[in-house]
Short mmCIF file of C-alpha atoms and ligand atoms in Angstrom, two decimals:
data_model
loop_
_atom_site.label_atom_id
_atom_site.label_comp_id
_atom_site.label_asym_id
_atom_site.label_seq_id
_atom_site.Cartn_x
_atom_site.Cartn_y
_atom_site.Cartn_z
CA MET A 3 -17.95 -115.74 -124.12
CA SER A 4 -21.49 -116.82 -124.91
CA TRP A 5 -23.46 -119.10 -122.60
CA LEU A 6 -23.09 -121.89 -125.12
CA GLU A 7 -19.30 -121.69 -125.10
CA ARG A 8 -19.29 -121.62 -121.29
CA VAL A 9 -21.43 -124.78 -121.13
CA ARG A 10 -19.34 -126.39 -123.80
CA GLU A 11 -16.14 -125.79 -121.88
CA ARG A 12 -17.45 -127.66 -118.90
CA LEU A 13 -18.85 -130.62 -120.77
CA PRO A 14 -16.77 -133.40 -122.34
CA PHE A 15 -17.67 -132.42 -125.90
CA GLY A 16 -14.22 -133.32 -127.15
CA ASN A 17 -12.09 -131.36 -129.57
CA LYS A 18 -13.88 -128.35 -130.98
CA ARG A 19 -12.34 -128.93 -134.36
CA GLU A 20 -13.76 -132.42 -134.54
CA SER A 21 -16.49 -132.40 -137.15
CA PRO A 22 -20.06 -132.83 -135.89
CA ASP A 23 -20.30 -135.94 -138.07
CA ASN A 24 -17.95 -137.70 -135.70
CA LEU A 25 -19.68 -136.61 -132.53
CA TRP A 26 -23.22 -137.56 -133.36
CA ILE A 27 -24.89 -140.50 -134.99
CA LYS A 28 -28.34 -140.38 -136.50
CA CYS A 29 -30.32 -143.51 -135.69
CA PRO A 30 -31.62 -144.91 -138.97
CA ARG A 31 -34.82 -146.09 -137.34
CA CYS A 32 -36.01 -143.34 -134.94
CA GLN A 33 -33.97 -140.55 -136.62
CA GLU A 34 -32.79 -139.33 -133.20
CA MET A 35 -29.33 -137.80 -132.96
CA VAL A 36 -27.31 -139.82 -130.46
CA PHE A 37 -23.91 -139.02 -128.99
CA ARG A 38 -21.38 -141.31 -130.60
CA THR A 39 -19.72 -142.23 -127.29
CA GLU A 40 -23.09 -142.94 -125.68
CA TYR A 41 -24.04 -145.05 -128.69
CA GLU A 42 -20.79 -147.01 -128.69
CA GLU A 43 -20.88 -147.57 -124.94
CA ASN A 44 -24.35 -148.98 -125.52
CA LEU A 45 -22.80 -151.59 -127.91
CA SER A 46 -24.00 -149.61 -130.96
CA VAL A 47 -27.62 -150.08 -129.97
CA CYS A 48 -29.79 -146.94 -130.11
CA PRO A 49 -30.55 -145.95 -126.48
CA ARG A 50 -33.90 -144.46 -127.59
CA CYS A 51 -35.45 -147.17 -129.77
CA GLU A 52 -33.14 -150.22 -129.33
CA HIS A 53 -32.23 -150.30 -133.01
CA HIS A 54 -29.24 -152.65 -133.36
CA GLY A 55 -26.66 -150.89 -135.55
CA ARG A 56 -24.24 -152.77 -137.79
CA ILE A 57 -20.79 -153.27 -136.30
CA GLY A 58 -17.44 -154.38 -137.70
CA ALA A 59 -15.65 -157.67 -137.03
CA ASP A 60 -13.20 -156.32 -134.44
CA THR A 61 -15.90 -154.61 -132.39
CA ARG A 62 -17.99 -157.78 -132.48
CA LEU A 63 -15.10 -159.99 -131.36
CA GLN A 64 -14.32 -157.57 -128.52
CA GLN A 65 -17.96 -157.55 -127.45
CA LEU A 66 -18.27 -161.33 -127.41
CA LEU A 67 -14.90 -162.73 -126.36
CA ASP A 68 -13.04 -162.37 -123.09
CA GLN A 69 -9.82 -160.38 -123.24
CA GLY A 70 -6.75 -162.09 -124.67
CA PHE A 71 -8.33 -163.85 -127.66
CA GLU A 72 -6.18 -164.80 -130.62
CA LEU A 73 -7.03 -163.78 -134.18
CA LEU A 74 -6.73 -166.60 -136.71
CA PRO A 75 -4.53 -165.80 -139.71
CA ALA A 76 -6.35 -164.60 -142.82
CA PRO A 77 -6.26 -167.21 -145.62
CA LYS A 78 -4.32 -166.65 -148.81
CA VAL A 79 -6.48 -167.20 -151.87
CA THR A 80 -6.13 -166.54 -155.56
CA GLU A 81 -7.42 -163.06 -156.10
CA ASP A 82 -9.77 -162.15 -158.88
CA PRO A 83 -9.61 -165.58 -160.59
CA LEU A 84 -12.07 -164.54 -163.30
CA ARG A 85 -10.46 -161.13 -163.96
CA PHE A 86 -13.88 -159.73 -163.42
CA ARG A 87 -14.88 -156.28 -164.39
CA ASP A 88 -18.27 -154.55 -164.26
CA SER A 89 -18.34 -150.76 -163.99
CA LYS A 90 -15.05 -151.16 -162.06
CA ARG A 91 -12.39 -153.85 -161.85
CA TYR A 92 -12.93 -156.34 -159.03
CA THR A 93 -9.33 -155.75 -157.88
CA ASP A 94 -10.12 -152.03 -157.53
CA ARG A 95 -13.22 -152.81 -155.51
CA LEU A 96 -11.13 -155.01 -153.22
CA LYS A 97 -8.54 -152.28 -152.84
CA ALA A 98 -11.20 -149.74 -151.92
CA ALA A 99 -12.77 -152.12 -149.39
CA ARG A 100 -9.37 -152.79 -147.79
CA ALA A 101 -8.60 -149.09 -147.54
CA SER A 102 -11.54 -148.62 -145.20
CA ASN A 103 -11.37 -151.93 -143.30
CA PRO A 104 -8.64 -153.39 -141.07
CA HIS A 105 -9.07 -156.87 -142.56
CA ALA A 106 -8.24 -158.32 -145.97
CA ASP A 107 -11.72 -159.74 -146.54
CA ALA A 108 -15.19 -160.07 -145.07
CA PHE A 109 -14.70 -162.96 -142.61
CA THR A 110 -12.54 -162.71 -139.51
CA ALA A 111 -12.17 -165.44 -136.92
CA ALA A 112 -10.63 -165.68 -133.48
CA ILE A 113 -10.19 -168.28 -130.78
CA GLY A 114 -10.70 -167.48 -127.13
CA THR A 115 -13.27 -167.78 -124.39
CA ILE A 116 -16.77 -166.37 -123.87
CA GLU A 117 -17.22 -165.95 -120.11
CA GLY A 118 -14.74 -168.78 -119.70
CA GLN A 119 -16.23 -171.09 -122.36
CA ARG A 120 -13.73 -171.91 -125.08
CA ALA A 121 -14.85 -171.26 -128.65
CA VAL A 122 -13.80 -170.23 -132.11
CA VAL A 123 -15.81 -167.16 -133.15
CA GLY A 124 -16.11 -166.17 -136.80
CA VAL A 125 -17.56 -162.82 -137.78
CA GLN A 126 -18.76 -161.72 -141.18
CA ASP A 127 -18.41 -158.00 -141.71
CA PHE A 128 -21.15 -156.34 -143.75
CA MET A 129 -18.98 -153.25 -144.12
CA PHE A 130 -16.56 -155.22 -146.32
CA MET A 131 -18.24 -155.48 -149.74
CA GLY A 132 -21.60 -156.21 -148.15
CA GLY A 133 -20.17 -159.21 -146.28
CA SER A 134 -20.31 -161.11 -149.57
CA MET A 135 -19.09 -164.70 -149.62
CA GLY A 136 -16.20 -165.38 -151.96
CA MET A 137 -13.23 -167.72 -151.75
CA ALA A 138 -11.54 -165.76 -148.95
CA VAL A 139 -14.70 -165.89 -146.84
CA GLY A 140 -15.16 -169.61 -147.58
CA ASP A 141 -11.55 -170.36 -146.68
CA ALA A 142 -11.67 -168.31 -143.49
CA PHE A 143 -14.90 -170.07 -142.50
CA CYS A 144 -13.44 -173.55 -143.17
CA ASN A 145 -10.20 -172.70 -141.32
CA ALA A 146 -12.20 -171.51 -138.33
CA ALA A 147 -14.26 -174.71 -138.32
CA GLN A 148 -11.07 -176.77 -138.65
CA ARG A 149 -9.55 -174.94 -135.67
CA ALA A 150 -12.64 -175.78 -133.61
CA LEU A 151 -12.20 -179.44 -134.66
CA ASP A 152 -8.50 -179.41 -133.73
CA GLU A 153 -9.15 -177.82 -130.36
CA ARG A 154 -12.35 -179.78 -129.75
CA CYS A 155 -14.31 -176.65 -128.94
CA ALA A 156 -17.47 -174.95 -130.18
CA PHE A 157 -17.76 -172.79 -133.28
CA VAL A 158 -19.84 -169.63 -133.12
CA CYS A 159 -20.53 -167.84 -136.39
CA VAL A 160 -21.90 -164.29 -136.53
CA THR A 161 -23.36 -163.82 -139.99
CA ALA A 162 -24.06 -160.69 -142.06
CA ALA A 163 -24.10 -160.87 -145.82
CA GLY A 164 -25.71 -159.64 -148.96
CA GLY A 165 -25.04 -163.09 -150.45
CA ALA A 166 -22.43 -164.62 -152.70
CA ARG A 167 -19.68 -162.45 -154.22
CA MET A 168 -20.82 -162.22 -157.80
CA GLN A 169 -17.36 -161.13 -158.98
CA GLU A 170 -16.17 -164.67 -158.28
CA GLY A 171 -19.07 -166.36 -160.10
CA ILE A 172 -19.41 -170.10 -159.56
CA LEU A 173 -16.35 -170.11 -157.27
CA SER A 174 -18.30 -168.12 -154.71
CA LEU A 175 -21.22 -170.55 -154.88
CA MET A 176 -18.82 -173.44 -154.29
CA GLN A 177 -18.19 -172.04 -150.81
CA MET A 178 -21.70 -173.15 -149.81
CA PRO A 179 -21.05 -176.93 -150.05
CA ARG A 180 -17.50 -176.48 -148.68
CA ALA A 181 -18.85 -174.83 -145.55
CA THR A 182 -21.58 -177.47 -145.29
CA VAL A 183 -19.00 -180.29 -145.37
CA MET A 184 -17.02 -178.65 -142.54
CA LEU A 185 -20.17 -178.31 -140.45
CA ARG A 186 -20.91 -181.98 -141.03
CA ARG A 187 -17.47 -182.79 -139.60
CA LEU A 188 -18.15 -180.65 -136.54
CA LYS A 189 -21.43 -182.47 -136.04
CA GLU A 190 -19.76 -185.88 -136.34
CA ALA A 191 -17.21 -184.80 -133.75
CA GLY A 192 -20.06 -183.76 -131.42
CA LEU A 193 -18.98 -180.14 -131.36
CA PRO A 194 -21.59 -177.39 -131.14
CA TYR A 195 -22.10 -174.88 -133.94
CA ILE A 196 -24.06 -171.77 -132.99
CA VAL A 197 -25.18 -169.12 -135.46
CA VAL A 198 -25.85 -165.50 -134.56
CA LEU A 199 -27.82 -163.92 -137.39
CA THR A 200 -27.31 -160.19 -137.63
CA ASP A 201 -28.71 -157.53 -139.92
CA PRO A 202 -28.74 -158.34 -142.82
CA THR A 203 -28.16 -162.05 -143.51
CA THR A 204 -29.35 -162.92 -146.99
CA GLY A 205 -28.66 -164.87 -150.18
CA GLY A 206 -26.23 -167.78 -150.42
CA VAL A 207 -25.08 -167.40 -146.83
CA THR A 208 -28.64 -167.97 -145.59
CA ALA A 209 -28.84 -170.90 -147.99
CA SER A 210 -25.83 -172.58 -146.38
CA TYR A 211 -23.97 -172.10 -143.11
CA ALA A 212 -26.25 -169.44 -141.62
CA MET A 213 -29.11 -171.92 -141.36
CA LEU A 214 -27.21 -175.05 -140.31
CA GLY A 215 -26.61 -174.20 -136.66
CA ASP A 216 -27.48 -176.36 -133.67
CA VAL A 217 -28.95 -173.14 -132.29
CA HIS A 218 -29.96 -170.03 -134.23
CA ILE A 219 -29.90 -166.74 -132.41
CA ALA A 220 -30.96 -163.52 -134.15
CA GLU A 221 -30.43 -159.93 -133.14
CA PRO A 222 -33.64 -157.87 -132.79
CA GLY A 223 -34.93 -156.41 -136.04
CA ALA A 224 -32.37 -158.24 -138.20
CA LEU A 225 -33.34 -158.83 -141.83
CA ILE A 226 -32.88 -162.53 -142.57
CA GLY A 227 -33.90 -164.19 -145.81
CA PHE A 228 -32.84 -165.76 -149.08
CA ALA A 229 -34.44 -163.71 -151.86
CA GLY A 230 -35.53 -160.12 -151.33
CA GLN A 231 -39.09 -159.25 -150.39
CA ARG A 232 -39.83 -157.53 -153.71
CA VAL A 233 -38.64 -160.51 -155.74
CA ILE A 234 -40.83 -162.89 -153.73
CA GLN A 235 -43.80 -160.56 -153.95
CA GLU A 236 -43.48 -160.29 -157.71
CA THR A 237 -43.05 -164.04 -158.11
CA ILE A 238 -45.96 -165.23 -156.00
CA ARG A 239 -48.07 -162.12 -156.76
CA GLU A 240 -49.20 -161.78 -153.20
CA GLN A 241 -48.79 -159.11 -150.56
CA LEU A 242 -46.35 -160.27 -147.89
CA PRO A 243 -47.19 -159.88 -144.20
CA GLU A 244 -45.85 -157.07 -142.01
CA GLY A 245 -42.37 -157.71 -140.63
CA PHE A 246 -41.76 -160.57 -143.07
CA GLN A 247 -38.07 -161.67 -142.99
CA ARG A 248 -37.40 -159.85 -139.73
CA ALA A 249 -35.93 -161.69 -136.72
CA GLU A 250 -39.12 -161.49 -134.63
CA TYR A 251 -41.35 -162.80 -137.44
CA LEU A 252 -38.93 -165.66 -138.13
CA HIS A 253 -38.80 -166.51 -134.44
CA LYS A 254 -42.59 -166.64 -134.29
CA HIS A 255 -42.61 -169.00 -137.29
CA GLY A 256 -39.87 -171.31 -136.05
CA MET A 257 -37.00 -170.25 -138.31
CA VAL A 258 -34.84 -168.97 -135.46
CA ASP A 259 -34.66 -170.26 -131.89
CA MET A 260 -34.32 -166.99 -130.04
CA VAL A 261 -34.10 -163.26 -130.55
CA VAL A 262 -31.47 -161.89 -128.19
CA ASN A 263 -30.64 -158.27 -127.41
CA ARG A 264 -26.97 -157.45 -127.99
CA HIS A 265 -26.56 -156.71 -124.30
CA GLU A 266 -27.46 -160.28 -123.43
CA LEU A 267 -25.73 -161.96 -126.34
CA ARG A 268 -22.47 -162.74 -124.57
CA ALA A 269 -24.16 -164.23 -121.52
CA THR A 270 -26.59 -166.23 -123.69
CA LEU A 271 -23.76 -167.67 -125.76
CA ALA A 272 -21.80 -168.58 -122.63
CA GLN A 273 -24.84 -170.35 -121.21
CA LEU A 274 -25.48 -172.26 -124.44
CA LEU A 275 -21.82 -173.24 -124.73
CA GLU A 276 -21.93 -174.58 -121.22
CA TYR A 277 -25.04 -176.69 -121.97
CA LEU A 278 -23.61 -177.97 -125.24
CA SER A 279 -20.03 -178.35 -124.05
CA PRO A 280 -18.35 -181.40 -125.60
CA ALA A 281 -16.64 -182.06 -122.28
CA LYS A 282 -20.05 -182.57 -120.69
CA ALA A 283 -21.18 -184.91 -123.44
CA ALA A 284 -18.08 -187.07 -123.05
ZN1 ZN B 327 -33.22 -145.12 -132.55
#
């Protein structure tokens, strides 16, 4: 037995047959190899450079909500209304996305408490077709807002999106005013709406519900913008400043209220919900 095997036996390296791809994660920013368990225990934040990795809807809900939250049912919408096809059929793209994701579309919502503060939390999952906003996302968003209205509690939305779902054409763009109307209703009812902008939040989502919060929190390093940097640069024919469209830059220029590390996100939300609690206002 070599020294390496002896060391390996004593350390919790897991099943030998497990492929190295599953054991280690390469941080996209600092390029360090990090143990997957260490990385996940650290809320998918790189322990070396604090890079905030992208996480799925279920992980996010578990990180933010207290145990015992209830998932809201996924909406039923007409699928592929335009019978869209580019290099692949839209229905095939949906099938492929569903095969690698536990949810039927890119927006998942739940109701529960954050450190005891009641709230509906909606999460957009970038891993599902780039978090793109189509009818299913719009419906799930509106249902979540409606649930907050019914229960007279806050609505927290964690955004991540490449923009509108182009396979649904104008129908995807119509989700922007729909979401805006629901947020108006929340406002009229005096219920708080808090947005957590995560990497990346762009396009039509930024142009609607991602920027209509009472409070905007961003995760460190998150890319947040409407059009891409290259498009803007080519349009205005000017070099853009360093860090343009990143959370810290936007915070400095007043576009977001605070940049919060994922480790403090739960506590920060709980504190904000307590300040903005409708019960207190009444
Ligand atoms: Zn790193």
